[in-house]
Amino acid sequence: GKCPQAIVAGSSKCGTAALRTFLDLHPFVQFSTLVPEPKGLRYPMNQSIADTYLSVMPYSLANQITMEKTPVYFVHDSVARIIRAHFPDMKIIIVVRDPVKRTISDYVEQIEYSRKHQLPQPWTMDQFESVVFTRGGTVRGCVNIVRNSRYDDHIDRWLRTFPHEQLHIVDGEMLVSNPALTLRAIEDFLEVPRFFRPEHFYYDTARGLVCMTIPSPRCLSRNKGREHPVVTDEQREILYDYYRPHMRAFFKKIGVDFNWTQYPA
């Protein structure tokens, strides 16, 4: 395969799968297909790791850009350094969304992942309160699903390691509400011809899904029927109070405010 020129490096449960589904339709973009999430850049590179990593990359034409998607890269301590050392010109795309929604979605994902792979359950659906909150009702900041939603903590290593022009931050909420506009900015960042148009997308209000008209009408698959934990309004408010300063710090660092309604100025 060909060395990737761009990576969707995060963040988990923020819309990276939707982004990949969309970009797969672009004639000038080729994603790794043998392994949907290669994860090959989490550890220092040697020849064996490099060979294995490149073996899952697609063969692409000279005018196509090769990409991979591994959302765990964003929160991994050493990945930014490893990518910069071996692929200094790499373009990095990071998708973020409302951190409270991401945290709840990740809570469900951990249960589903362990079920799917027949692993011990990390927790059950009705344990959300005890996992995320202390007995005193404050947020447990050390829990991974909470920590991974503090984007301001993780973005620092990427901003330190890469020139800003090699980083593109995507609003995961906007990716759903206005995919064509979001994808146009990504096309410009990747320096590929513009392909996506508003008429390629529509929203199925009955099912609450983003759908595409190309190559034939279909909707983004959602894990229908997934249970969700009961989260009270009061618990959500505590979570938003917890994340609000982190979101302000994140927006300040990236120089863009996504204007999510839960974060008034």
mmCIF file of C-alpha atoms in Angstrom:
data_model
loop_
_atom_site.group_PDB
_atom_site.id
_atom_site.type_symbol
_atom_site.label_atom_id
_atom_site.label_comp_id
_atom_site.label_asym_id
_atom_site.label_seq_id
_atom_site.Cartn_x
_atom_site.Cartn_y
_atom_site.Cartn_z
ATOM 1 C CA GLY A 1 0.000 0.000 0.000
ATOM 2 C CA LYS A 2 0.882 3.657 -0.203
ATOM 3 C CA CYS A 3 1.871 5.767 2.807
ATOM 4 C CA PRO A 4 -1.168 7.628 4.113
ATOM 5 C CA GLN A 5 -1.162 11.365 3.555
ATOM 6 C CA ALA A 6 -4.013 12.127 5.959
ATOM 7 C CA ILE A 7 -5.364 10.547 9.128
ATOM 8 C CA VAL A 8 -8.673 10.896 10.953
ATOM 9 C CA ALA A 9 -7.068 10.762 14.397
ATOM 10 C CA GLY A 10 -10.096 11.188 16.641
ATOM 11 C CA SER A 11 -12.075 11.541 18.620
ATOM 12 C CA SER A 12 -13.929 8.323 19.441
ATOM 13 C CA LYS A 13 -17.755 8.535 19.457
ATOM 14 C CA CYS A 14 -17.701 11.916 17.694
ATOM 15 C CA GLY A 15 -18.691 10.973 14.142
ATOM 16 C CA THR A 16 -15.465 9.579 12.685
ATOM 17 C CA ALA A 17 -17.317 6.590 11.201
ATOM 18 C CA ALA A 18 -19.812 8.927 9.502
ATOM 19 C CA LEU A 19 -16.950 11.041 8.173
ATOM 20 C CA ARG A 20 -15.244 7.995 6.752
ATOM 21 C CA THR A 21 -18.504 6.804 5.149
ATOM 22 C CA PHE A 22 -18.853 10.174 3.439
ATOM 23 C CA LEU A 23 -15.223 10.450 2.334
ATOM 24 C CA ASP A 24 -15.316 6.890 0.967
ATOM 25 C CA LEU A 25 -17.630 8.278 -1.723
ATOM 26 C CA HIS A 26 -15.058 10.839 -2.876
ATOM 27 C CA PRO A 27 -13.332 9.701 -6.085
ATOM 28 C CA PHE A 28 -10.003 11.221 -5.023
ATOM 29 C CA VAL A 29 -9.889 9.625 -1.546
ATOM 30 C CA GLN A 30 -8.834 6.040 -0.731
ATOM 31 C CA PHE A 31 -9.228 4.638 2.783
ATOM 32 C CA SER A 32 -7.594 1.565 4.244
ATOM 33 C CA THR A 33 -10.216 -1.179 3.834
ATOM 34 C CA LEU A 34 -8.449 -4.347 5.017
ATOM 35 C CA VAL A 35 -8.418 -2.980 8.572
ATOM 36 C CA PRO A 36 -11.003 -0.246 9.267
ATOM 37 C CA GLU A 37 -8.909 1.181 12.144
ATOM 38 C CA PRO A 38 -5.241 0.202 11.708
ATOM 39 C CA LYS A 39 -4.025 1.588 15.098
ATOM 40 C CA GLY A 40 -0.482 1.039 13.793
ATOM 41 C CA LEU A 41 1.012 4.335 14.951
ATOM 42 C CA ARG A 42 0.489 3.933 18.686
ATOM 43 C CA TYR A 43 3.986 2.582 19.295
ATOM 44 C CA PRO A 44 7.500 3.608 18.208
ATOM 45 C CA MET A 45 8.091 2.535 14.631
ATOM 46 C CA ASN A 46 10.492 -0.228 13.625
ATOM 47 C CA GLN A 47 10.726 -1.996 10.265
ATOM 48 C CA SER A 48 8.358 -4.785 11.264
ATOM 49 C CA ILE A 49 5.686 -2.375 12.563
ATOM 50 C CA ALA A 50 6.125 -0.161 9.490
ATOM 51 C CA ASP A 51 5.747 -3.110 7.108
ATOM 52 C CA THR A 52 2.627 -4.343 8.893
ATOM 53 C CA TYR A 53 1.126 -0.852 8.973
ATOM 54 C CA LEU A 54 1.725 -0.160 5.286
ATOM 55 C CA SER A 55 0.474 -3.612 4.290
ATOM 56 C CA VAL A 56 -3.099 -2.630 5.226
ATOM 57 C CA MET A 57 -2.978 0.632 3.275
ATOM 58 C CA PRO A 58 -4.761 0.687 -0.081
ATOM 59 C CA TYR A 59 -3.105 1.066 -3.445
ATOM 60 C CA SER A 60 -4.216 4.410 -4.783
ATOM 61 C CA LEU A 61 -3.713 6.355 -7.973
ATOM 62 C CA ALA A 62 -1.278 9.241 -8.259
ATOM 63 C CA ASN A 63 -4.110 11.783 -8.078
ATOM 64 C CA GLN A 64 -5.755 10.140 -5.042
ATOM 65 C CA ILE A 65 -5.033 10.782 -1.386
ATOM 66 C CA THR A 66 -4.569 7.762 0.902
ATOM 67 C CA MET A 67 -6.179 7.961 4.339
ATOM 68 C CA GLU A 68 -6.735 5.948 7.479
ATOM 69 C CA LYS A 69 -9.009 6.403 10.503
ATOM 70 C CA THR A 70 -7.999 5.475 14.053
ATOM 71 C CA PRO A 71 -9.949 7.578 16.593
ATOM 72 C CA VAL A 72 -7.936 6.419 19.634
ATOM 73 C CA TYR A 73 -4.876 8.261 18.302
ATOM 74 C CA PHE A 74 -6.188 11.578 19.621
ATOM 75 C CA VAL A 75 -5.964 10.633 23.309
ATOM 76 C CA HIS A 76 -2.781 8.551 23.027
ATOM 77 C CA ASP A 77 0.256 10.237 24.582
ATOM 78 C CA SER A 78 2.871 9.431 21.939
ATOM 79 C CA VAL A 79 1.020 9.189 18.607
ATOM 80 C CA ALA A 80 1.468 12.832 17.560
ATOM 81 C CA ARG A 81 5.245 12.529 18.034
ATOM 82 C CA ILE A 82 5.425 9.207 16.176
ATOM 83 C CA ILE A 83 3.455 10.525 13.194
ATOM 84 C CA ARG A 84 5.543 13.690 13.033
ATOM 85 C CA ALA A 85 8.787 11.678 13.162
ATOM 86 C CA HIS A 86 7.857 9.281 10.349
ATOM 87 C CA PHE A 87 5.304 11.239 8.313
ATOM 88 C CA PRO A 88 6.163 14.913 8.891
ATOM 89 C CA ASP A 89 3.773 16.203 6.206
ATOM 90 C CA MET A 90 0.766 14.210 7.446
ATOM 91 C CA LYS A 91 -2.562 16.036 7.528
ATOM 92 C CA ILE A 92 -4.508 15.403 10.714
ATOM 93 C CA ILE A 93 -8.309 15.569 11.026
ATOM 94 C CA ILE A 94 -9.844 15.564 14.518
ATOM 95 C CA VAL A 95 -13.617 15.375 15.016
ATOM 96 C CA VAL A 96 -15.120 16.577 18.304
ATOM 97 C CA ARG A 97 -18.688 16.897 19.534
ATOM 98 C CA ASP A 98 -20.647 17.942 22.603
ATOM 99 C CA PRO A 99 -18.567 16.278 25.374
ATOM 100 C CA VAL A 100 -21.552 15.216 27.491
ATOM 101 C CA LYS A 101 -23.084 13.355 24.535
ATOM 102 C CA ARG A 102 -19.674 11.839 23.767
ATOM 103 C CA THR A 103 -19.230 10.637 27.355
ATOM 104 C CA ILE A 104 -22.666 8.965 27.448
ATOM 105 C CA SER A 105 -22.099 7.411 24.007
ATOM 106 C CA ASP A 106 -18.712 6.070 25.098
ATOM 107 C CA TYR A 107 -20.275 4.574 28.233
ATOM 108 C CA VAL A 108 -22.651 2.571 26.005
ATOM 109 C CA GLU A 109 -19.844 1.704 23.573
ATOM 110 C CA GLN A 110 -17.734 0.097 26.314
ATOM 111 C CA ILE A 111 -20.627 -2.214 27.214
ATOM 112 C CA GLU A 112 -21.345 -3.071 23.577
ATOM 113 C CA TYR A 113 -17.664 -3.685 22.796
ATOM 114 C CA SER A 114 -17.254 -6.106 25.689
ATOM 115 C CA ARG A 115 -20.453 -7.934 24.694
ATOM 116 C CA LYS A 116 -19.361 -8.201 21.069
ATOM 117 C CA HIS A 117 -15.915 -9.546 21.959
ATOM 118 C CA GLN A 118 -17.123 -11.671 24.896
ATOM 119 C CA LEU A 119 -15.037 -9.745 27.404
ATOM 120 C CA PRO A 120 -15.880 -9.041 31.050
ATOM 121 C CA GLN A 121 -18.388 -6.170 31.280
ATOM 122 C CA PRO A 122 -16.745 -2.972 32.590
ATOM 123 C CA TRP A 123 -20.110 -1.891 34.037
ATOM 124 C CA THR A 124 -23.825 -2.364 33.445
ATOM 125 C CA MET A 125 -26.285 0.086 31.922
ATOM 126 C CA ASP A 126 -27.700 1.100 35.308
ATOM 127 C CA GLN A 127 -24.332 1.975 36.863
ATOM 128 C CA PHE A 128 -23.783 5.283 35.031
ATOM 129 C CA GLU A 129 -24.154 7.383 38.183
ATOM 130 C CA SER A 130 -21.633 5.377 40.229
ATOM 131 C CA VAL A 131 -19.120 5.218 37.349
ATOM 132 C CA VAL A 132 -19.202 8.904 36.385
ATOM 133 C CA PHE A 133 -20.008 10.582 39.725
ATOM 134 C CA THR A 134 -18.553 10.358 43.222
ATOM 135 C CA ARG A 135 -20.790 9.717 46.211
ATOM 136 C CA GLY A 136 -20.705 13.458 46.806
ATOM 137 C CA GLY A 137 -22.125 14.055 43.333
ATOM 138 C CA THR A 138 -19.033 15.492 41.666
ATOM 139 C CA VAL A 139 -17.657 14.243 38.332
ATOM 140 C CA ARG A 140 -14.962 11.553 38.422
ATOM 141 C CA GLY A 141 -12.391 13.237 36.182
ATOM 142 C CA CYS A 142 -10.040 10.234 36.205
ATOM 143 C CA VAL A 143 -12.485 7.863 34.465
ATOM 144 C CA ASN A 144 -11.396 7.391 30.836
ATOM 145 C CA ILE A 145 -14.782 8.115 29.281
ATOM 146 C CA VAL A 146 -14.784 11.463 31.136
ATOM 147 C CA ARG A 147 -11.107 12.220 30.550
ATOM 148 C CA ASN A 148 -11.360 11.522 26.815
ATOM 149 C CA SER A 149 -14.023 14.240 26.473
ATOM 150 C CA ARG A 150 -11.667 16.912 27.859
ATOM 151 C CA TYR A 151 -10.459 17.873 24.397
ATOM 152 C CA ASP A 152 -8.386 20.773 25.722
ATOM 153 C CA ASP A 153 -6.112 18.329 27.569
ATOM 154 C CA HIS A 154 -5.418 16.266 24.437
ATOM 155 C CA ILE A 155 -5.194 18.943 21.750
ATOM 156 C CA ASP A 156 -2.060 20.454 23.312
ATOM 157 C CA ARG A 157 0.271 17.687 22.152
ATOM 158 C CA TRP A 158 -1.061 17.954 18.582
ATOM 159 C CA LEU A 159 -0.739 21.746 18.511
ATOM 160 C CA ARG A 160 2.807 21.478 19.883
ATOM 161 C CA THR A 161 3.804 18.813 17.366
ATOM 162 C CA PHE A 162 2.237 19.906 14.085
ATOM 163 C CA PRO A 163 2.004 23.245 12.286
ATOM 164 C CA HIS A 164 -1.549 24.545 12.543
ATOM 165 C CA GLU A 165 -2.023 24.273 8.779
ATOM 166 C CA GLN A 166 -1.658 20.464 9.067
ATOM 167 C CA LEU A 167 -4.495 20.195 11.612
ATOM 168 C CA HIS A 168 -8.190 20.435 10.824
ATOM 169 C CA ILE A 169 -10.744 20.310 13.653
ATOM 170 C CA VAL A 170 -14.246 19.185 12.633
ATOM 171 C CA ASP A 171 -17.421 20.035 14.540
ATOM 172 C CA GLY A 172 -19.124 16.630 14.804
ATOM 173 C CA GLU A 173 -22.489 18.304 15.457
ATOM 174 C CA MET A 174 -22.162 20.263 12.174
ATOM 175 C CA LEU A 175 -21.080 17.123 10.318
ATOM 176 C CA VAL A 176 -24.582 15.774 10.981
ATOM 177 C CA SER A 177 -26.562 19.013 10.574
ATOM 178 C CA ASN A 178 -24.713 20.301 7.480
ATOM 179 C CA PRO A 179 -22.546 17.550 5.974
ATOM 180 C CA ALA A 180 -21.997 19.264 2.606
ATOM 181 C CA LEU A 181 -20.579 22.443 4.154
ATOM 182 C CA THR A 182 -18.428 20.476 6.604
ATOM 183 C CA LEU A 183 -17.087 18.226 3.836
ATOM 184 C CA ARG A 184 -16.286 21.201 1.594
ATOM 185 C CA ALA A 185 -13.924 22.543 4.267
ATOM 186 C CA ILE A 186 -12.352 19.077 4.588
ATOM 187 C CA GLU A 187 -11.900 18.805 0.802
ATOM 188 C CA ASP A 188 -10.123 22.161 0.795
ATOM 189 C CA PHE A 189 -7.928 21.055 3.711
ATOM 190 C CA LEU A 190 -7.023 17.802 1.914
ATOM 191 C CA GLU A 191 -6.480 19.732 -1.326
ATOM 192 C CA VAL A 192 -8.718 17.426 -3.352
ATOM 193 C CA PRO A 193 -11.261 18.628 -5.926
ATOM 194 C CA ARG A 194 -14.642 19.572 -4.512
ATOM 195 C CA PHE A 195 -17.092 16.721 -5.025
ATOM 196 C CA PHE A 196 -19.844 16.906 -2.381
ATOM 197 C CA ARG A 197 -22.965 19.005 -2.913
ATOM 198 C CA PRO A 198 -25.937 19.734 -0.635
ATOM 199 C CA GLU A 199 -28.224 17.552 -2.747
ATOM 200 C CA HIS A 200 -26.069 14.525 -1.891
ATOM 201 C CA PHE A 201 -27.483 14.560 1.666
ATOM 202 C CA TYR A 202 -30.829 14.669 3.400
ATOM 203 C CA TYR A 203 -32.077 14.128 6.925
ATOM 204 C CA ASP A 204 -34.604 11.383 7.592
ATOM 205 C CA THR A 205 -36.581 12.992 10.408
ATOM 206 C CA ALA A 206 -38.658 9.867 11.077
ATOM 207 C CA ARG A 207 -35.539 7.802 11.821
ATOM 208 C CA GLY A 208 -33.314 10.654 12.978
ATOM 209 C CA LEU A 209 -30.587 9.691 10.510
ATOM 210 C CA VAL A 210 -28.402 11.477 7.985
ATOM 211 C CA CYS A 211 -28.861 9.905 4.550
ATOM 212 C CA MET A 212 -27.040 10.089 1.215
ATOM 213 C CA THR A 213 -28.425 10.096 -2.314
ATOM 214 C CA ILE A 214 -25.160 8.776 -3.799
ATOM 215 C CA PRO A 215 -24.376 6.295 -5.222
ATOM 216 C CA SER A 216 -27.930 5.252 -4.319
ATOM 217 C CA PRO A 217 -30.166 6.405 -1.438
ATOM 218 C CA ARG A 218 -29.008 5.017 1.905
ATOM 219 C CA CYS A 219 -28.767 6.194 5.489
ATOM 220 C CA LEU A 220 -25.908 6.086 7.938
ATOM 221 C CA SER A 221 -26.349 2.966 9.987
ATOM 222 C CA ARG A 222 -27.026 3.603 13.600
ATOM 223 C CA ASN A 223 -26.865 0.864 16.184
ATOM 224 C CA LYS A 224 -30.624 0.742 16.463
ATOM 225 C CA GLY A 225 -32.106 -0.559 19.651
ATOM 226 C CA ARG A 226 -29.088 0.270 21.777
ATOM 227 C CA GLU A 227 -30.015 0.852 25.358
ATOM 228 C CA HIS A 228 -28.868 4.092 26.929
ATOM 229 C CA PRO A 229 -28.263 4.790 30.588
ATOM 230 C CA VAL A 230 -30.753 6.922 32.453
ATOM 231 C CA VAL A 231 -29.132 10.332 32.949
ATOM 232 C CA THR A 232 -31.183 12.863 34.907
ATOM 233 C CA ASP A 233 -31.406 16.534 33.954
ATOM 234 C CA GLU A 234 -29.523 17.374 37.133
ATOM 235 C CA GLN A 235 -26.702 14.962 36.242
ATOM 236 C CA ARG A 236 -26.471 16.432 32.729
ATOM 237 C CA GLU A 237 -26.253 19.921 34.204
ATOM 238 C CA ILE A 238 -23.418 18.833 36.525
ATOM 239 C CA LEU A 239 -21.601 17.346 33.528
ATOM 240 C CA TYR A 240 -22.080 20.524 31.464
ATOM 241 C CA ASP A 241 -20.807 22.631 34.397
ATOM 242 C CA TYR A 242 -17.790 20.323 34.577
ATOM 243 C CA TYR A 243 -16.984 20.486 30.854
ATOM 244 C CA ARG A 244 -17.806 24.172 30.241
ATOM 245 C CA PRO A 245 -14.360 25.546 31.231
ATOM 246 C CA HIS A 246 -12.667 22.752 29.281
ATOM 247 C CA MET A 247 -14.660 23.621 26.164
ATOM 248 C CA ARG A 248 -13.854 27.312 26.484
ATOM 249 C CA ALA A 249 -10.165 26.441 26.842
ATOM 250 C CA PHE A 250 -10.349 24.127 23.830
ATOM 251 C CA PHE A 251 -12.055 26.708 21.612
ATOM 252 C CA LYS A 252 -9.467 29.293 22.644
ATOM 253 C CA LYS A 253 -6.603 26.934 21.752
ATOM 254 C CA ILE A 254 -7.966 26.067 18.304
ATOM 255 C CA GLY A 255 -9.127 29.608 17.569
ATOM 256 C CA VAL A 256 -12.672 28.539 16.659
ATOM 257 C CA ASP A 257 -15.854 28.498 18.732
ATOM 258 C CA PHE A 258 -18.332 25.871 17.569
ATOM 259 C CA ASN A 259 -21.086 27.755 19.396
ATOM 260 C CA TRP A 260 -22.593 24.688 21.032
ATOM 261 C CA THR A 261 -25.640 25.867 22.923
ATOM 262 C CA GLN A 262 -24.483 24.457 26.262
ATOM 263 C CA TYR A 263 -21.487 26.802 26.327
ATOM 264 C CA PRO A 264 -22.696 30.394 26.550
ATOM 265 C CA ALA A 265 -19.955 32.999 26.402
#
